[in-house]
Short mmCIF file of C-alpha atoms in Angstrom, two decimals:
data_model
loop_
_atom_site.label_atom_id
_atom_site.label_comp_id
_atom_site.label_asym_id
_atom_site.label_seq_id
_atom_site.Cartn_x
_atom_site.Cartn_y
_atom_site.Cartn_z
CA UNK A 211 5.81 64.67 42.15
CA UNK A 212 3.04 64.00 44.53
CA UNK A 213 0.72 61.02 44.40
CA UNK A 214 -1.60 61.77 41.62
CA UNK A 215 1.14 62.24 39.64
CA UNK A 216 3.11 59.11 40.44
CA UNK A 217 -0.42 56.79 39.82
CA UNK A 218 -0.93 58.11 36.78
CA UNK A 219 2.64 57.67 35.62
CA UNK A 220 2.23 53.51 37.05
CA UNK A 221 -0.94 53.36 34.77
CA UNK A 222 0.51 55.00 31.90
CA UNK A 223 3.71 52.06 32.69
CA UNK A 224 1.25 49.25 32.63
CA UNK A 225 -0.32 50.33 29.32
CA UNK A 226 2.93 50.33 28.17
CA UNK A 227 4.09 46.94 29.16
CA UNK A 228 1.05 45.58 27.61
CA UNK A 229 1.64 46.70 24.14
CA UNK A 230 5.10 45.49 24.79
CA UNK A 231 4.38 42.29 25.11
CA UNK A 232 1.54 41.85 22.21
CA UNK A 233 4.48 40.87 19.41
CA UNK A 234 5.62 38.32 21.57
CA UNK A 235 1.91 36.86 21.37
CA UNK A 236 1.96 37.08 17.46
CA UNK A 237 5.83 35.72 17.15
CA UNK A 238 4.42 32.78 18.46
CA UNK A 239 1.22 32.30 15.91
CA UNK A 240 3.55 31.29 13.07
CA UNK A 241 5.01 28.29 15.00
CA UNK A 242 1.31 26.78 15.41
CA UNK A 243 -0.27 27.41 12.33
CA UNK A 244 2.95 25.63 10.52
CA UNK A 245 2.66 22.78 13.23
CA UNK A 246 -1.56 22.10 12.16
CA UNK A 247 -0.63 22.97 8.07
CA UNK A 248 2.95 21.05 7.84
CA UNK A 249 1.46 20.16 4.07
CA UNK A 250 1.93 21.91 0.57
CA UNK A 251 0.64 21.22 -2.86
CA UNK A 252 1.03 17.66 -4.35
CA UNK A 253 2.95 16.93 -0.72
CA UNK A 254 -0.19 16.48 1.10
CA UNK A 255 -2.31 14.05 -1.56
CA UNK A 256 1.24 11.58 -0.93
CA UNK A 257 1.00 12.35 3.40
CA UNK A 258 -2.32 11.21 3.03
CA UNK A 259 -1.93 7.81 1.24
CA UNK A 260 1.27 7.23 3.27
CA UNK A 261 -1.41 7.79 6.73
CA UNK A 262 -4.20 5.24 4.80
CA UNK A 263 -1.61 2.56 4.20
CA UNK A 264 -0.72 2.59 8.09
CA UNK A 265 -4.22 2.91 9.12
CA UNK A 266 -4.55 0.08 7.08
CA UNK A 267 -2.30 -2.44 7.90
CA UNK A 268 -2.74 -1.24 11.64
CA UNK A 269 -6.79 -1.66 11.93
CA UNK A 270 -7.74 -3.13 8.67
CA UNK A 271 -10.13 -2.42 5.80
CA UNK A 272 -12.80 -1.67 8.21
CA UNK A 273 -11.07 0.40 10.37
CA UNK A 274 -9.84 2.73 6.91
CA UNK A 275 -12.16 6.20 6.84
CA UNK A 276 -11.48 9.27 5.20
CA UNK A 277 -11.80 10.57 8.96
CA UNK A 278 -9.62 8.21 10.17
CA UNK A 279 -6.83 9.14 7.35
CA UNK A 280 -7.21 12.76 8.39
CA UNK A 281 -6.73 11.99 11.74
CA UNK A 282 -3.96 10.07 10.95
CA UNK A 283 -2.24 12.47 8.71
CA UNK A 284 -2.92 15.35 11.20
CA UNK A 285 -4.75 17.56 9.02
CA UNK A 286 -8.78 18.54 8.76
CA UNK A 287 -11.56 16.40 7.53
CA UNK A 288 -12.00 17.95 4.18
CA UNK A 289 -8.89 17.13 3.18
CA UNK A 290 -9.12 13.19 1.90
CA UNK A 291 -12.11 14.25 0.14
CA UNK A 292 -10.86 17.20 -1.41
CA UNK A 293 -7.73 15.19 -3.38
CA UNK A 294 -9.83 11.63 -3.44
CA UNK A 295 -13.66 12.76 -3.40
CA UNK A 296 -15.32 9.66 -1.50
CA UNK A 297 -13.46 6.41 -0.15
CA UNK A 298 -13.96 4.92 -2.99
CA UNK A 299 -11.14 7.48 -4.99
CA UNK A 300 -9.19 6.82 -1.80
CA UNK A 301 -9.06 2.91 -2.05
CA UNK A 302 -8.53 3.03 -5.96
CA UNK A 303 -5.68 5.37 -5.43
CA UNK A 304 -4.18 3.40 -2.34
CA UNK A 305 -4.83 0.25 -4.63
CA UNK A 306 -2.42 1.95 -7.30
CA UNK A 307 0.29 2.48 -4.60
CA UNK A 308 0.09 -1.31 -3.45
CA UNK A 309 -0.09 -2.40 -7.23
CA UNK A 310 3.37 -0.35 -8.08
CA UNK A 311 4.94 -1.42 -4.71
CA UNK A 312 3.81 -4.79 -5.82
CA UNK A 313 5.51 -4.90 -9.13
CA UNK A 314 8.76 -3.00 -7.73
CA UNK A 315 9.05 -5.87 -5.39
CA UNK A 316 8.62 -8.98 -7.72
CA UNK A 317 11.08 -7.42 -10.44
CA UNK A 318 13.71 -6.66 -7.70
CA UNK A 319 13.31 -10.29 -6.49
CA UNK A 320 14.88 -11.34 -9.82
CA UNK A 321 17.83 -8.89 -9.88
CA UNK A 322 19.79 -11.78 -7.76
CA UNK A 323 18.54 -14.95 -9.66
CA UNK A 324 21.58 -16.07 -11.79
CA UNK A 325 19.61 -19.84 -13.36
CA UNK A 326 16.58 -20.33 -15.47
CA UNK A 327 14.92 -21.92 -12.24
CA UNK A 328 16.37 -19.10 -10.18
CA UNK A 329 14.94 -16.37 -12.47
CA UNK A 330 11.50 -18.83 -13.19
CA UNK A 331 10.97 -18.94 -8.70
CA UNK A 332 11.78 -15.27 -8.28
CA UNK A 333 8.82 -13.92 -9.38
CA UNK A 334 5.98 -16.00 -7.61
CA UNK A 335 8.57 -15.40 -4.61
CA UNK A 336 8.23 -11.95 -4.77
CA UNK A 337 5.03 -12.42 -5.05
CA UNK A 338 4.20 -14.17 -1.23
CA UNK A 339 6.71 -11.93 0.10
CA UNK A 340 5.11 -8.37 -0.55
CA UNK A 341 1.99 -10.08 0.66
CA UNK A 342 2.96 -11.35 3.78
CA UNK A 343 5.05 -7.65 4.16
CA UNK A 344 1.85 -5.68 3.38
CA UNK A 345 -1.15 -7.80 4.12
CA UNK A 346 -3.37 -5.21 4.62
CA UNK A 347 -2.19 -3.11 0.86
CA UNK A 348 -2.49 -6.42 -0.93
CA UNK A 349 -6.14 -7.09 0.65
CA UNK A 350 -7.39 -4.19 -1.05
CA UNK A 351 -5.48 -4.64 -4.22
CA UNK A 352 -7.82 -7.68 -5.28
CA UNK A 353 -10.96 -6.06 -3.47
CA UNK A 354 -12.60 -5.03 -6.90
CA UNK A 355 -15.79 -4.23 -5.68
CA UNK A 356 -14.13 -1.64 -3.73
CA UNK A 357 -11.97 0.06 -6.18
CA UNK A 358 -13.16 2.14 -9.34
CA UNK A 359 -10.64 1.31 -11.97
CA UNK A 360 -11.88 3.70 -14.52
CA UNK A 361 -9.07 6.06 -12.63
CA UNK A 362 -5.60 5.81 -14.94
CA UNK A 363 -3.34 5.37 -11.98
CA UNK A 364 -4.94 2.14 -10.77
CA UNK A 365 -5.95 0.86 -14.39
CA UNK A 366 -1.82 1.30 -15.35
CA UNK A 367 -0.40 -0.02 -12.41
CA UNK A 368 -2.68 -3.08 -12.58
CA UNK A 369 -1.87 -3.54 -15.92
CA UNK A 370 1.92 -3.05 -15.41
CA UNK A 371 1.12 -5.87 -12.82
CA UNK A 372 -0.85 -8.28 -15.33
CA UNK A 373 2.16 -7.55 -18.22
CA UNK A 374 4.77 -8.72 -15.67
CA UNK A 375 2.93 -11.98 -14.94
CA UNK A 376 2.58 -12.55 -18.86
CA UNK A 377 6.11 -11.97 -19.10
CA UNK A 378 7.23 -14.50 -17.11
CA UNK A 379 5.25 -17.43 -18.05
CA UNK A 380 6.33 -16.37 -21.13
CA UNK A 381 9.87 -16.95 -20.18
CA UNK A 382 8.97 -19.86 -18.67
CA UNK A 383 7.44 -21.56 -22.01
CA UNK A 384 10.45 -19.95 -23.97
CA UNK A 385 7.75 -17.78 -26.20
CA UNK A 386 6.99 -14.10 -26.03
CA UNK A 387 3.56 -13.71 -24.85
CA UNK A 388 1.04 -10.65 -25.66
CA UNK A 389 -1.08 -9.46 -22.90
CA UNK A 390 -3.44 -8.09 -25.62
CA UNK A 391 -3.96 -11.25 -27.56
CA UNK A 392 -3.51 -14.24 -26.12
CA UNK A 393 -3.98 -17.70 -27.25
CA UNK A 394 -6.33 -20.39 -25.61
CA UNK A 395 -2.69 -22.24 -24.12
CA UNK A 396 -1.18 -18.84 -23.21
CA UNK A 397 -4.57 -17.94 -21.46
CA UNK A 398 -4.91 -21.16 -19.18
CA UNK A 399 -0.85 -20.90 -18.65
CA UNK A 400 -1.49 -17.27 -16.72
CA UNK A 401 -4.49 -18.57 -15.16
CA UNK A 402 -2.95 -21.62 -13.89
CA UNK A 403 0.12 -19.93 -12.46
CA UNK A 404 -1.89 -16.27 -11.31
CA UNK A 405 -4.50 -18.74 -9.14
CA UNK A 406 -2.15 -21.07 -7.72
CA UNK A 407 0.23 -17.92 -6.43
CA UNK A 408 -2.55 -16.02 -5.45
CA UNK A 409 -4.34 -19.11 -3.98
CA UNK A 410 -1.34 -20.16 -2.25
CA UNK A 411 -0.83 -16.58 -0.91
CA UNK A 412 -4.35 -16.18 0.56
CA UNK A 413 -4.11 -19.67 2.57
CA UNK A 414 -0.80 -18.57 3.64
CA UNK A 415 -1.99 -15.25 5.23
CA UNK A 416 -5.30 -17.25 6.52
CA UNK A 417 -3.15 -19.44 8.17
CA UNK A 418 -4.71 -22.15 6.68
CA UNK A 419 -1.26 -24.16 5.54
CA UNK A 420 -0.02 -24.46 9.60
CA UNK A 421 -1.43 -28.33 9.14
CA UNK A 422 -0.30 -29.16 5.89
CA UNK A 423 3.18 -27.56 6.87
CA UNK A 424 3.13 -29.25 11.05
CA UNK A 425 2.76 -32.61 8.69
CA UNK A 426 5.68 -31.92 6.59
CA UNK A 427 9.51 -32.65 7.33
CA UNK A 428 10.37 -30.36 10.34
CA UNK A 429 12.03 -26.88 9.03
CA UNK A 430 9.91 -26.67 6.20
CA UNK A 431 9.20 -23.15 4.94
CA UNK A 432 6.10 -22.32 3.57
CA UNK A 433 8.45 -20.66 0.87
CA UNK A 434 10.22 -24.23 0.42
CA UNK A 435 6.83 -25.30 -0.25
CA UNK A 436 5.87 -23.15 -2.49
CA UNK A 437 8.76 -24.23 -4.32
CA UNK A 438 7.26 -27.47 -4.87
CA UNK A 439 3.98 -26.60 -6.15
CA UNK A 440 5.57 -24.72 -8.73
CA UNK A 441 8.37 -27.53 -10.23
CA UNK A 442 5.87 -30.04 -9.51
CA UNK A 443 4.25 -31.06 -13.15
CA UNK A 444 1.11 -30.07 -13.90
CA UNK A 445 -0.29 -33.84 -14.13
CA UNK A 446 0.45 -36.64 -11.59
CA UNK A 447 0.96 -40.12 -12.05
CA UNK A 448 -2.22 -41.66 -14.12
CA UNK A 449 -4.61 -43.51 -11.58
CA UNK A 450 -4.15 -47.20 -12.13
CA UNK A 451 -7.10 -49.76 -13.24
#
């Protein structure tokens, strides 16, 4: 074979080699397409509330964009607004999650009560304890000018929420209580208890009870507290002449 020969031989090698080594190339595309798509179906609309929620409690309300959530959940831009439409869809829907985690957590607080008082303190318990776990989720939960709930899952889950509350202050005045049709005393009983919770709750996470607390006997919880306001009675001693 003389020289000729033996170069074009090397070239017809290299050729070779090179288509040799293009499935190697495409074994590998699978592998990163999978890694930027890891989502399928109803899978991703549940990835992406799961990323708002920790973009939430991590940089706030303000810091929670449908850009932000995509980031987040590792996936493109389009995607929040293709399964919410616009933030607002995304808060409403994020609402509903808080609003079921919500009511999970104040009817698993009573599983353990075994007394009336236990089983009448469990609830509003429950209550300041999902909000001091998930500040952030139960922020937006009473942000209504933020939320749209004309969509089912947040109008049921705040509902299921409201029927709970009903529920127990109607175990707490020994009468069954109907969330559709309430009486004048049934109506101020909800009130009363929903805004002194939820007022309680709000200073708490405002840290607006460290003085009242730093003035009380020392290793007083603020859920010790708490425990006061409610088996306090509702009118103090009459104010003399």
């Amino acid at each position: 074979m003389d020289k000729s020969e033996i170069r074009t031989e090397t070239a017809r090698g290299g050729r070779i080699s090179k288509k040799a080594s293009a499935p190697a190339r495409s074994a590998r595309r699978p592998a990163s397409v999978k890694s930027e798509a890891p989502y399928h179906h109803g899978a991703l609309r549940e990835a992406l509330l799961q990323a708002a929620e920790r973009v939430l409690e991590r940089d706030g309300l303000a810091g929670l964009t449908l850009r932000a959530v995509a980031r987040e959940a590792g996936v493109s831009h389009a995607a929040p607004t293709h399964h919410f439409g616009d933030l607002t869809g995304l808060l409403s829907e994020l609402a509903a999650v808080g609003f079921r985690q919500f009511n999970a957590a104040m009817a698993s607080s009573s599983d353990t009560a075994t007394t009336p008082l236990e089983h009448a303190l469990a609830r509003p318990k429950g209550y300041v304890a999902y909000a001091q776990a998930h500040p952030g989720m139960y922020g937006i939960m009473f942000r209504t000018e933020r939320l749209d709930y004309s969509r089912p899952s947040l109008h049921e889950a705040a509902e299921a929420s409201f029927a709970g509350l009903a529920n127990a202050v109607g175990m707490m005045r020994q009468e069954q209580i109907r969330g559709d049709a309430l009486t004048l005393n049934q109506g101020a009983a909800i009130a009363r208890a929903w805004s002194m919770v939820h007022g309680f709750t709000m200073l708490l996470l405002d840290g607006r009870l460290e003085d009242i607390l730093g003035r009380l006997p020392e290793g007083t919880t603020p859920e010790r507290l708490l425990e006061a306001m409610l088996m306090s009675p509702v009118t103090g001693k009459p104010p003399g002449p």
